[in-house]
Coordinates of C-alpha atoms (C1' of nucleotides) in Angstrom, one line a residue:
Chain A
M140 CA -51.6 -145.9 13.8
S141 CA -47.8 -145.2 13.9
A142 CA -46.5 -141.3 14.2
E143 CA -45.2 -141.1 11.0
A144 CA -47.9 -143.0 9.3
A145 CA -50.7 -140.4 10.9
T146 CA -48.5 -137.7 9.8
G147 CA -46.8 -139.1 6.5
E148 CA -50.4 -139.7 5.1
A149 CA -50.8 -136.0 4.4
W150 CA -47.6 -135.8 2.5
E151 CA -48.0 -138.8 0.3
D152 CA -48.0 -137.1 -3.2
I153 CA -44.2 -135.2 -2.4
T154 CA -41.4 -137.3 -4.3
P155 CA -39.3 -138.0 -4.7
D156 CA -39.3 -140.5 -1.9
A157 CA -36.1 -138.7 0.0
A158 CA -38.2 -135.2 -0.3
R159 CA -41.1 -136.7 1.5
R160 CA -39.4 -138.0 4.2
L161 CA -37.7 -134.8 5.0
V162 CA -40.7 -133.4 4.8
V163 CA -42.5 -135.6 7.4
A164 CA -39.3 -135.7 9.6
A165 CA -39.6 -131.5 9.5
V166 CA -43.5 -132.0 10.4
Q167 CA -42.5 -134.1 13.2
A168 CA -39.7 -131.8 14.4
F169 CA -41.0 -128.3 14.1
A170 CA -44.3 -129.4 15.9
E171 CA -42.5 -131.4 19.0
R172 CA -39.4 -128.1 19.3
G173 CA -40.8 -125.2 17.0
Y174 CA -38.9 -124.2 13.8
H175 CA -36.2 -122.5 15.6
A176 CA -35.5 -125.3 18.0
T177 CA -35.5 -127.1 15.5
T178 CA -31.8 -128.2 13.8
T179 CA -31.2 -129.3 10.3
R180 CA -29.3 -131.9 11.8
D181 CA -32.5 -133.1 13.6
I182 CA -34.5 -133.3 10.5
A183 CA -32.0 -135.1 8.5
G184 CA -31.4 -137.3 11.2
R185 CA -34.9 -138.2 11.7
A186 CA -35.1 -138.9 7.6
G187 CA -31.9 -141.3 7.7
M188 CA -30.1 -139.1 5.6
S189 CA -26.5 -137.1 6.3
P190 CA -26.9 -133.3 7.7
A191 CA -25.5 -132.4 4.0
A192 CA -28.1 -134.7 2.1
L193 CA -31.3 -132.2 3.3
Y194 CA -29.8 -129.2 1.0
I195 CA -29.6 -131.6 -2.7
H196 CA -33.8 -131.1 -1.9
Y197 CA -34.5 -128.1 -0.1
K198 CA -32.6 -124.9 -0.4
T199 CA -33.2 -123.7 3.5
K200 CA -34.7 -124.9 6.4
E201 CA -37.1 -122.1 5.9
E202 CA -37.6 -123.8 2.3
L203 CA -39.5 -126.5 3.8
L204 CA -41.6 -124.9 6.3
Y205 CA -42.6 -123.0 3.3
Q206 CA -43.5 -126.3 1.7
I207 CA -45.5 -127.6 4.9
S208 CA -47.1 -124.6 5.6
R209 CA -48.5 -123.7 1.6
V210 CA -49.5 -127.5 1.6
G211 CA -51.3 -127.4 4.7
H212 CA -52.9 -124.0 4.5
Q213 CA -54.1 -124.8 0.6
R214 CA -55.5 -127.9 1.5
S215 CA -57.2 -126.2 4.7
L216 CA -58.7 -123.6 2.3
D217 CA -60.0 -126.5 -0.2
M218 CA -61.9 -128.1 2.7
L219 CA -63.6 -125.4 4.1
R220 CA -64.8 -124.0 0.1
E221 CA -66.4 -127.3 -0.4
A222 CA -68.4 -127.0 2.8
R223 CA -69.1 -123.7 1.7
D224 CA -70.7 -124.4 -1.9
G225 CA -72.2 -127.9 -0.6
G226 CA -76.0 -128.4 -0.1
G227 CA -78.2 -128.1 2.5
S228 CA -79.1 -125.4 4.6
A229 CA -76.5 -122.7 6.5
A230 CA -76.4 -124.7 9.6
D231 CA -76.0 -127.7 7.4
R232 CA -73.1 -126.0 5.6
L233 CA -71.1 -124.6 9.2
A234 CA -71.6 -127.7 10.5
A235 CA -70.0 -129.4 7.7
A236 CA -67.6 -126.9 7.9
V237 CA -66.6 -126.9 11.4
R238 CA -66.2 -130.7 11.6
A239 CA -64.4 -131.2 8.9
F240 CA -61.5 -128.0 9.9
V241 CA -61.8 -129.9 13.6
R242 CA -61.0 -133.5 12.5
W243 CA -58.4 -132.5 10.2
H244 CA -56.8 -130.4 12.9
A245 CA -57.0 -133.5 15.5
E246 CA -55.8 -136.2 13.3
H247 CA -53.2 -133.9 11.7
H248 CA -52.5 -132.0 14.6
T249 CA -49.3 -132.5 14.6
T250 CA -49.1 -130.7 10.5
G251 CA -51.7 -128.5 12.1
R252 CA -49.5 -127.2 15.1
V253 CA -46.8 -126.3 12.8
V254 CA -49.2 -124.9 9.9
Q255 CA -51.1 -122.7 12.4
Y256 CA -48.4 -121.7 14.9
E257 CA -45.0 -121.5 12.6
L258 CA -46.1 -118.9 10.3
G259 CA -43.7 -116.7 12.3
A260 CA -40.5 -117.7 11.0
L261 CA -41.3 -117.7 7.2
A262 CA -39.7 -115.5 5.6
P263 CA -41.4 -111.9 4.3
D264 CA -42.9 -113.0 1.0
H265 CA -43.6 -116.6 2.1
Y266 CA -45.1 -115.1 4.8
G267 CA -47.4 -113.0 2.6
E268 CA -49.0 -115.9 0.5
I269 CA -49.5 -118.1 3.2
V270 CA -51.6 -115.2 4.9
A271 CA -53.5 -114.3 1.4
L272 CA -54.5 -117.9 1.9
R273 CA -55.5 -117.3 5.6
R274 CA -57.8 -114.3 4.3
Q275 CA -59.1 -116.8 1.5
S276 CA -60.0 -119.3 4.4
E277 CA -61.8 -116.9 6.5
D278 CA -63.6 -115.6 3.8
A279 CA -65.2 -119.3 3.1
I280 CA -66.7 -119.7 6.9
R281 CA -67.4 -115.7 6.7
A282 CA -70.2 -116.3 4.0
I283 CA -71.9 -119.3 5.3
V284 CA -72.6 -116.8 8.0
A285 CA -73.7 -114.0 6.6
E286 CA -75.4 -116.6 4.5
G287 CA -77.3 -117.7 7.7
V288 CA -77.9 -114.7 9.2
A289 CA -79.6 -113.2 5.6
A290 CA -81.8 -116.2 5.9
G291 CA -83.2 -115.7 8.7
E292 CA -81.5 -119.2 9.8
F293 CA -78.3 -117.9 12.2
D294 CA -78.8 -114.8 14.2
V295 CA -75.4 -113.6 15.6
P296 CA -74.2 -110.4 17.5
E297 CA -71.7 -109.6 14.6
V298 CA -71.0 -111.4 11.7
P299 CA -66.8 -110.7 11.0
G300 CA -66.5 -111.1 15.2
T301 CA -68.4 -114.5 15.3
T302 CA -66.4 -116.0 12.0
L303 CA -63.3 -115.1 14.2
A304 CA -64.3 -116.4 17.0
V305 CA -65.8 -120.0 15.0
L306 CA -61.8 -120.1 13.6
S307 CA -59.9 -119.6 16.4
L308 CA -61.8 -122.3 17.9
C309 CA -61.4 -124.5 15.1
I310 CA -57.5 -123.5 14.7
D311 CA -57.1 -124.2 18.5
V312 CA -57.9 -127.9 18.2
A313 CA -54.4 -128.1 17.2
R314 CA -52.7 -127.1 19.6
W315 CA -54.5 -128.6 22.6
F316 CA -55.7 -132.7 20.8
N317 CA -53.7 -134.9 22.5
P318 CA -54.0 -138.5 20.8
A319 CA -54.0 -140.1 23.8
G320 CA -56.9 -138.1 25.4
R321 CA -60.3 -139.8 25.6
R322 CA -61.7 -137.7 22.5
T323 CA -61.4 -139.0 18.7
P324 CA -60.8 -136.1 15.4
D325 CA -64.6 -137.1 14.7
E326 CA -65.6 -137.1 18.0
V327 CA -64.3 -133.7 18.8
G328 CA -65.2 -132.8 15.3
A329 CA -69.3 -134.0 16.2
L330 CA -68.8 -131.9 19.6
Y331 CA -67.7 -128.5 17.7
A332 CA -70.0 -128.3 15.1
D333 CA -72.6 -128.8 17.7
L334 CA -71.0 -126.1 20.3
V335 CA -70.9 -123.6 17.1
L336 CA -74.2 -123.9 16.2
R337 CA -75.2 -122.9 19.5
M338 CA -73.6 -120.3 18.7
V339 CA -75.3 -118.8 15.8
R340 CA -78.4 -120.8 16.2
A341 CA -81.5 -118.0 16.2
E342 CA -84.2 -118.7 19.1
G343 CA -87.2 -117.7 17.8
G344 CA -87.9 -117.4 14.3
P345 CA -86.1 -115.7 11.0
V346 CA -84.5 -112.5 12.3
A347 CA -85.0 -109.8 9.5
D348 CA -83.1 -106.3 8.9
R349 CA -80.7 -107.2 12.0
D350 CA -77.3 -108.1 11.4
R351 CA -77.0 -107.8 7.8
P352 CA -73.9 -108.9 6.4
E353 CA -72.1 -105.6 5.3
A354 CA -71.9 -104.7 1.5
G355 CA -68.5 -104.6 -0.4
D356 CA -65.7 -105.4 2.0
G357 CA -66.5 -103.7 4.7
G358 CA -66.4 -106.6 6.8
L359 CA -63.5 -108.4 4.9
Q360 CA -60.5 -107.0 6.3
A361 CA -61.0 -107.4 10.5
V362 CA -61.5 -110.7 9.2
Q363 CA -58.3 -112.4 10.9
D364 CA -56.6 -109.5 12.4
L365 CA -53.3 -110.5 11.0
P366 CA -50.7 -112.4 13.0
D367 CA -47.5 -110.3 13.7
P368 CA -44.6 -110.4 10.2
P369 CA -42.0 -112.3 10.7
E370 CA -39.0 -111.5 11.7
T371 CA -36.6 -109.5 9.7
A372 CA -32.9 -108.6 10.9
D373 CA -33.3 -104.9 10.4
R374 CA -36.8 -104.4 12.0
R375 CA -36.2 -105.8 15.7
R376 CA -38.6 -103.2 17.4
S377 CA -42.2 -104.1 16.5
D378 CA -45.1 -101.3 16.5
Q379 CA -47.8 -103.7 17.2
Q380 CA -49.0 -103.1 20.5
Chain B
M126 CA -50.4 -96.4 25.4
S127 CA -46.8 -97.5 24.0
A128 CA -45.7 -100.9 23.4
E129 CA -43.7 -100.2 26.7
A130 CA -46.4 -99.1 28.8
A131 CA -48.5 -102.0 28.1
T132 CA -46.2 -104.5 28.1
G133 CA -45.0 -103.0 31.7
E134 CA -48.1 -102.8 32.9
A135 CA -48.5 -106.3 33.6
W136 CA -44.6 -106.1 35.8
E137 CA -44.6 -103.2 37.8
D138 CA -43.9 -105.1 41.1
I139 CA -40.5 -107.0 39.9
T140 CA -37.7 -105.3 41.7
P141 CA -35.0 -104.1 40.9
D142 CA -35.5 -102.2 37.8
A143 CA -32.9 -103.9 35.5
A144 CA -34.5 -106.6 36.3
R145 CA -38.0 -105.9 35.4
R146 CA -36.8 -104.1 32.1
L147 CA -34.8 -107.2 31.7
V148 CA -38.0 -109.0 31.7
V149 CA -40.5 -106.4 30.2
A150 CA -37.1 -107.1 26.8
A151 CA -38.0 -110.5 26.6
V152 CA -42.0 -110.6 26.5
Q153 CA -41.4 -108.4 24.1
A154 CA -38.8 -109.9 22.3
F155 CA -40.2 -114.0 22.7
A156 CA -43.5 -113.1 21.7
E157 CA -41.9 -111.7 18.4
R158 CA -39.8 -114.5 17.7
G159 CA -40.1 -116.8 20.2
Y160 CA -37.9 -118.0 22.8
H161 CA -35.9 -119.6 21.1
A162 CA -35.6 -117.2 18.0
T163 CA -34.4 -114.6 20.4
T164 CA -31.5 -114.2 21.9
T165 CA -29.6 -112.6 24.9
R166 CA -28.3 -110.4 23.2
D167 CA -31.4 -108.6 22.0
I168 CA -33.1 -109.2 25.1
A169 CA -30.8 -107.2 26.7
G170 CA -30.2 -104.6 24.1
R171 CA -33.6 -104.0 24.2
A172 CA -33.0 -103.6 28.1
G173 CA -30.1 -100.9 28.0
M174 CA -27.7 -103.2 28.9
S175 CA -24.2 -105.3 27.8
P176 CA -25.3 -109.0 27.0
A177 CA -23.4 -109.7 30.1
A178 CA -25.4 -107.8 32.5
L179 CA -28.0 -110.2 32.0
Y180 CA -26.7 -113.1 33.6
I181 CA -26.1 -110.8 36.8
H182 CA -30.3 -110.8 37.2
Y183 CA -31.5 -114.0 35.9
K184 CA -28.9 -117.6 35.2
T185 CA -30.0 -118.7 32.3
K186 CA -32.1 -117.4 29.0
E187 CA -34.8 -120.4 30.2
E188 CA -35.2 -118.4 34.0
L189 CA -36.7 -115.9 32.0
L190 CA -38.6 -117.2 30.4
Y191 CA -40.1 -119.1 33.7
Q192 CA -40.7 -115.7 35.5
I193 CA -43.2 -114.5 32.6
S194 CA -44.9 -118.0 32.4
R195 CA -45.3 -118.3 36.2
V196 CA -46.5 -114.6 36.8
G197 CA -48.7 -115.1 34.1
H198 CA -50.4 -118.1 34.3
Q199 CA -51.1 -117.4 38.6
R200 CA -52.3 -114.3 37.4
S201 CA -55.0 -115.6 35.1
L202 CA -55.4 -118.2 37.5
D203 CA -56.7 -115.6 40.6
M204 CA -59.1 -114.2 37.9
L205 CA -60.5 -116.8 36.7
R206 CA -61.1 -118.1 40.7
E207 CA -61.8 -114.6 41.4
A208 CA -65.3 -114.9 38.7
R209 CA -65.8 -118.7 39.9
D210 CA -66.1 -117.3 43.8
G211 CA -67.9 -114.9 42.8
G212 CA -71.8 -113.7 43.1
G213 CA -74.4 -114.2 40.7
S214 CA -75.9 -117.2 38.8
A215 CA -73.8 -119.6 36.9
A216 CA -74.0 -117.6 33.7
D217 CA -73.4 -114.6 34.9
R218 CA -70.1 -116.0 36.4
L219 CA -69.2 -117.3 33.8
A220 CA -69.7 -114.5 31.4
A221 CA -67.4 -112.7 34.4
A222 CA -64.7 -114.9 34.0
V223 CA -64.4 -114.9 30.0
R224 CA -64.8 -111.2 29.8
A225 CA -62.3 -111.0 32.3
F226 CA -59.7 -113.8 30.4
V227 CA -60.5 -112.7 27.1
R228 CA -59.5 -109.1 27.9
W229 CA -56.6 -109.9 29.6
H230 CA -55.3 -111.8 27.0
A231 CA -56.5 -108.6 24.4
E232 CA -55.2 -106.3 26.5
H233 CA -51.6 -108.1 27.5
H234 CA -51.3 -109.9 24.6
T235 CA -47.3 -109.6 23.7
T236 CA -47.1 -111.4 27.6
G237 CA -50.7 -113.6 26.1
R238 CA -48.5 -115.0 23.6
V239 CA -45.6 -116.1 25.5
V240 CA -47.6 -117.4 28.3
Q241 CA -49.6 -119.7 26.0
Y242 CA -47.5 -120.3 23.5
E243 CA -44.1 -121.0 24.6
L244 CA -44.3 -123.4 27.2
G245 CA -42.9 -126.1 25.3
A246 CA -39.4 -124.1 25.6
L247 CA -39.3 -124.3 29.6
A248 CA -37.2 -127.2 31.6
P249 CA -38.9 -130.2 32.4
D250 CA -39.6 -129.2 36.2
H251 CA -40.5 -125.6 35.4
Y252 CA -43.2 -127.3 32.7
G253 CA -44.6 -129.2 35.2
E254 CA -45.4 -126.5 37.6
I255 CA -46.7 -124.7 35.2
V256 CA -48.9 -127.5 34.0
A257 CA -50.4 -127.5 37.2
L258 CA -51.6 -124.3 37.1
R259 CA -53.4 -124.5 33.9
R260 CA -55.1 -127.6 35.3
Q261 CA -56.3 -125.4 38.4
S262 CA -57.1 -122.9 35.5
E263 CA -59.6 -125.4 33.9
D264 CA -61.1 -126.3 36.6
A265 CA -62.0 -122.9 37.9
I266 CA -63.9 -122.7 34.9
R267 CA -65.1 -126.2 34.6
A268 CA -67.0 -125.8 38.2
I269 CA -69.1 -122.7 37.3
V270 CA -70.3 -124.7 34.1
A271 CA -71.2 -127.5 35.9
E272 CA -72.4 -125.4 38.7
G273 CA -74.5 -124.1 36.0
V274 CA -75.7 -127.4 34.2
A275 CA -76.5 -128.6 37.5
A276 CA -78.6 -126.0 38.6
G277 CA -80.8 -126.5 34.6
E278 CA -78.9 -123.2 33.9
F279 CA -76.8 -124.5 31.2
D280 CA -77.5 -127.0 28.5
V281 CA -74.7 -128.4 27.6
P282 CA -73.1 -131.7 25.5
E283 CA -70.3 -132.3 27.2
V284 CA -69.1 -130.5 30.9
P285 CA -65.4 -131.6 29.9
G286 CA -65.6 -130.8 26.3
T287 CA -67.6 -127.7 26.5
T288 CA -65.5 -126.4 29.3
L289 CA -62.1 -127.0 27.0
A290 CA -63.7 -125.5 24.3
V291 CA -64.4 -122.0 26.5
L292 CA -60.9 -122.5 27.3
S293 CA -59.6 -122.7 23.8
L294 CA -61.5 -120.0 22.7
C295 CA -60.4 -117.4 25.2
I296 CA -56.6 -118.7 25.4
D297 CA -56.6 -118.2 21.4
V298 CA -57.7 -114.7 21.8
A299 CA -53.6 -113.7 22.5
R300 CA -52.8 -115.0 19.3
W301 CA -54.9 -113.4 16.4
F302 CA -55.9 -110.2 18.6
N303 CA -54.2 -106.9 16.9
P304 CA -54.7 -103.9 19.2
A305 CA -54.4 -101.9 15.6
G306 CA -57.9 -103.6 14.6
R307 CA -61.0 -102.9 15.2
R308 CA -62.2 -104.1 18.4
T309 CA -61.4 -102.8 21.8
P310 CA -60.0 -105.3 24.5
D311 CA -63.4 -104.7 26.2
E312 CA -65.5 -105.5 23.2
V313 CA -63.6 -108.6 22.6
G314 CA -64.3 -109.4 25.8
A315 CA -68.1 -108.5 25.5
L316 CA -68.3 -110.3 21.9
Y317 CA -67.0 -113.5 23.9
A318 CA -68.9 -113.6 27.0
D319 CA -72.3 -113.6 24.8
L320 CA -70.7 -116.4 22.1
V321 CA -69.9 -118.3 25.2
L322 CA -73.0 -117.8 26.9
R323 CA -74.6 -118.8 23.8
M324 CA -72.7 -122.0 23.2
V325 CA -74.1 -123.2 27.1
R326 CA -77.6 -121.5 27.7
A327 CA -80.4 -123.7 27.9
E328 CA -82.7 -123.4 25.7
G329 CA -86.2 -124.6 27.3
G330 CA -86.7 -124.3 31.2
P331 CA -84.2 -126.9 33.3
V332 CA -82.9 -129.6 32.2
A333 CA -82.3 -132.4 35.1
D334 CA -80.7 -135.8 35.5
R335 CA -78.7 -135.1 32.5
D336 CA -75.2 -133.9 31.9
R337 CA -74.5 -134.0 35.6
P338 CA -70.7 -133.3 36.8
E339 CA -69.5 -136.7 37.3
A340 CA -68.7 -137.4 40.8
G341 CA -65.2 -137.6 42.1
D342 CA -61.9 -136.4 40.0
G343 CA -63.5 -138.4 37.0
G344 CA -63.5 -135.9 34.5
L345 CA -60.3 -134.1 36.0
Q346 CA -57.8 -135.4 34.0
A347 CA -59.8 -135.2 30.3
V348 CA -59.5 -131.1 31.4
Q349 CA -56.8 -130.0 29.2
D350 CA -55.3 -132.8 27.1
L351 CA -51.9 -132.2 28.1
P352 CA -49.6 -129.7 25.5
D353 CA -46.2 -131.8 24.6
P354 CA -43.6 -132.2 27.5
P355 CA -40.4 -129.9 26.8
E356 CA -38.0 -131.2 24.7
T357 CA -35.3 -133.4 26.3
A358 CA -31.9 -134.1 24.2
D359 CA -32.4 -137.8 24.7
R360 CA -36.5 -137.8 24.1
R361 CA -35.7 -137.0 20.1
R362 CA -39.2 -139.3 18.9
S363 CA -42.2 -138.3 20.2
D364 CA -44.7 -140.8 21.1
Q365 CA -47.2 -138.7 21.4
Q366 CA -49.3 -139.0 17.4
Chain C
dG12 C1' -27.7 -138.3 -4.3
dT13 C1' -25.7 -139.4 -0.5
dC14 C1' -21.4 -139.4 2.0
dT15 C1' -18.1 -137.5 5.1
dA16 C1' -15.3 -133.2 6.2
dT17 C1' -15.0 -128.6 7.3
dA18 C1' -16.2 -123.3 6.6
dC19 C1' -18.1 -119.8 9.1
dT20 C1' -21.3 -117.4 12.3
dT21 C1' -23.9 -117.5 15.8
dT22 C1' -25.3 -118.6 20.1
dG23 C1' -25.6 -118.8 25.7
dA24 C1' -22.7 -118.1 29.1
dT25 C1' -17.9 -116.9 31.4
dA26 C1' -13.5 -113.7 33.4
dG27 C1' -11.6 -110.4 35.0
dA28 C1' -11.5 -104.7 35.2
dC29 C1' -14.1 -100.6 37.1
Chain D
dG2 C1' -24.1 -103.5 38.6
dT3 C1' -22.2 -102.8 34.7
dC4 C1' -18.5 -103.4 30.9
dT5 C1' -15.3 -105.4 27.7
dA6 C1' -13.4 -109.4 26.0
dT7 C1' -13.6 -113.8 25.4
dC8 C1' -14.4 -119.0 25.6
dA9 C1' -16.6 -123.4 23.9
dA10 C1' -20.6 -125.1 21.7
dA11 C1' -23.9 -125.2 18.3
dG12 C1' -25.8 -123.2 14.1
dT13 C1' -26.9 -123.3 9.2
dA14 C1' -24.6 -124.3 4.8
dT15 C1' -21.1 -125.6 1.0
dA16 C1' -17.0 -128.5 -0.8
dG17 C1' -15.6 -132.2 -2.9
dA18 C1' -14.9 -137.2 -3.1
dC19 C1' -17.6 -141.5 -4.7

DNA sequence: GTCTATACTTTGATAGAC
DNA sequence: GTCTATCAAAGTATAGAC
């Protein structure tokens, strides 16, 4: 499978053709060099256009990133919700979620890198929208974990923290996966589903009255301790550390 | 603890004072905005200097990143080797490695972000040097895992893949950790050590003749499927996907 | 919709006074 | 060692012809 085919697969829906070529080119460039190191000339060049032609389809470079980020996050969310709402035990559904999420991040690791690691370059309002999608993704995984604990199927030290670890493990696949390596996306998905089930599986029988999911939104906030907000011209010093 | 104190802690050794201020400023700026989005004016400004003063202490912006990356990776490696060579069972040593590595990435998440996520901006020769350090870090963890398997203490689906997952889990802490969140670095370290032990722990007794570490360097290459090489002017198209 | 040409800004890095 | 002033290059985005 060629580089362009693998990247392009995720963007079949986009029309017209020139716009899709720009998105595919932007994904590849952003993944390779990062958003800020990528020039509009580079994107346009990869798409076979002059630098000016980019602006017919996208108002700014950031709008390209926003499109990529939004579609990628929505796709992730759909995938996780489908696993959450699928049939079977909590273990079945958690394994399905991890398998699908990891396989996607391996298969589309180029897109995955942009989606997961270039968030900070989004404009503040776009950033906020994406963070909302990320929270919902975490909600989906946490629901499965919490249900497994409530059913006595799982035994975890802490529901929100375990959820965070599971999500984190899956996301980082986009960073390290190398298609020239020894594992296929399917194999990584299977391995990770196995490892995650080991993390949450109850060793003995059902464990009652322990680590029940908290009522209301008590745990919802902690979810995925949020990444930094994007830079702005007037706030140069961060108070986050 | 102030932002500067937390970041500065890791850089006490650097002299003269102006050089250290520049490194601390660069770490903060690179972590917030990324290497490419950070200007030398910004770094110098945070360090209380004029833009030109930066070049008395560092020849280029990249040299600053290299210094940060090298020190951070060396520190990580020392930490992991110390755990590997410490006393106790394989479980004790793996828990110690994860606890220390995770705690460091949480406490110094600002530095951690630069160390783990800005690799791609290094010059090719510097990049190669850093990759060598990363391989050695992975070697240290894999050694503990392999020893646990050999002793029948651990039962894992695959030694190199499990090692990769453990390392990946720890690294990603730098991305998501938020000091304003509910967990302290110590708590995250303890949680993650627990989760990792669940991943590798044998459920029954010793499991013999299974998943023995491969002889020689058979598994060494797979280690950490390498991140992409840094960009160069003449290689615009990547063949990695 | 795409091109060539270009306006305008910001960038990394240097020169030379002190 | 630090400053002010500045250069050359590269950046995003636009203008106007076709």
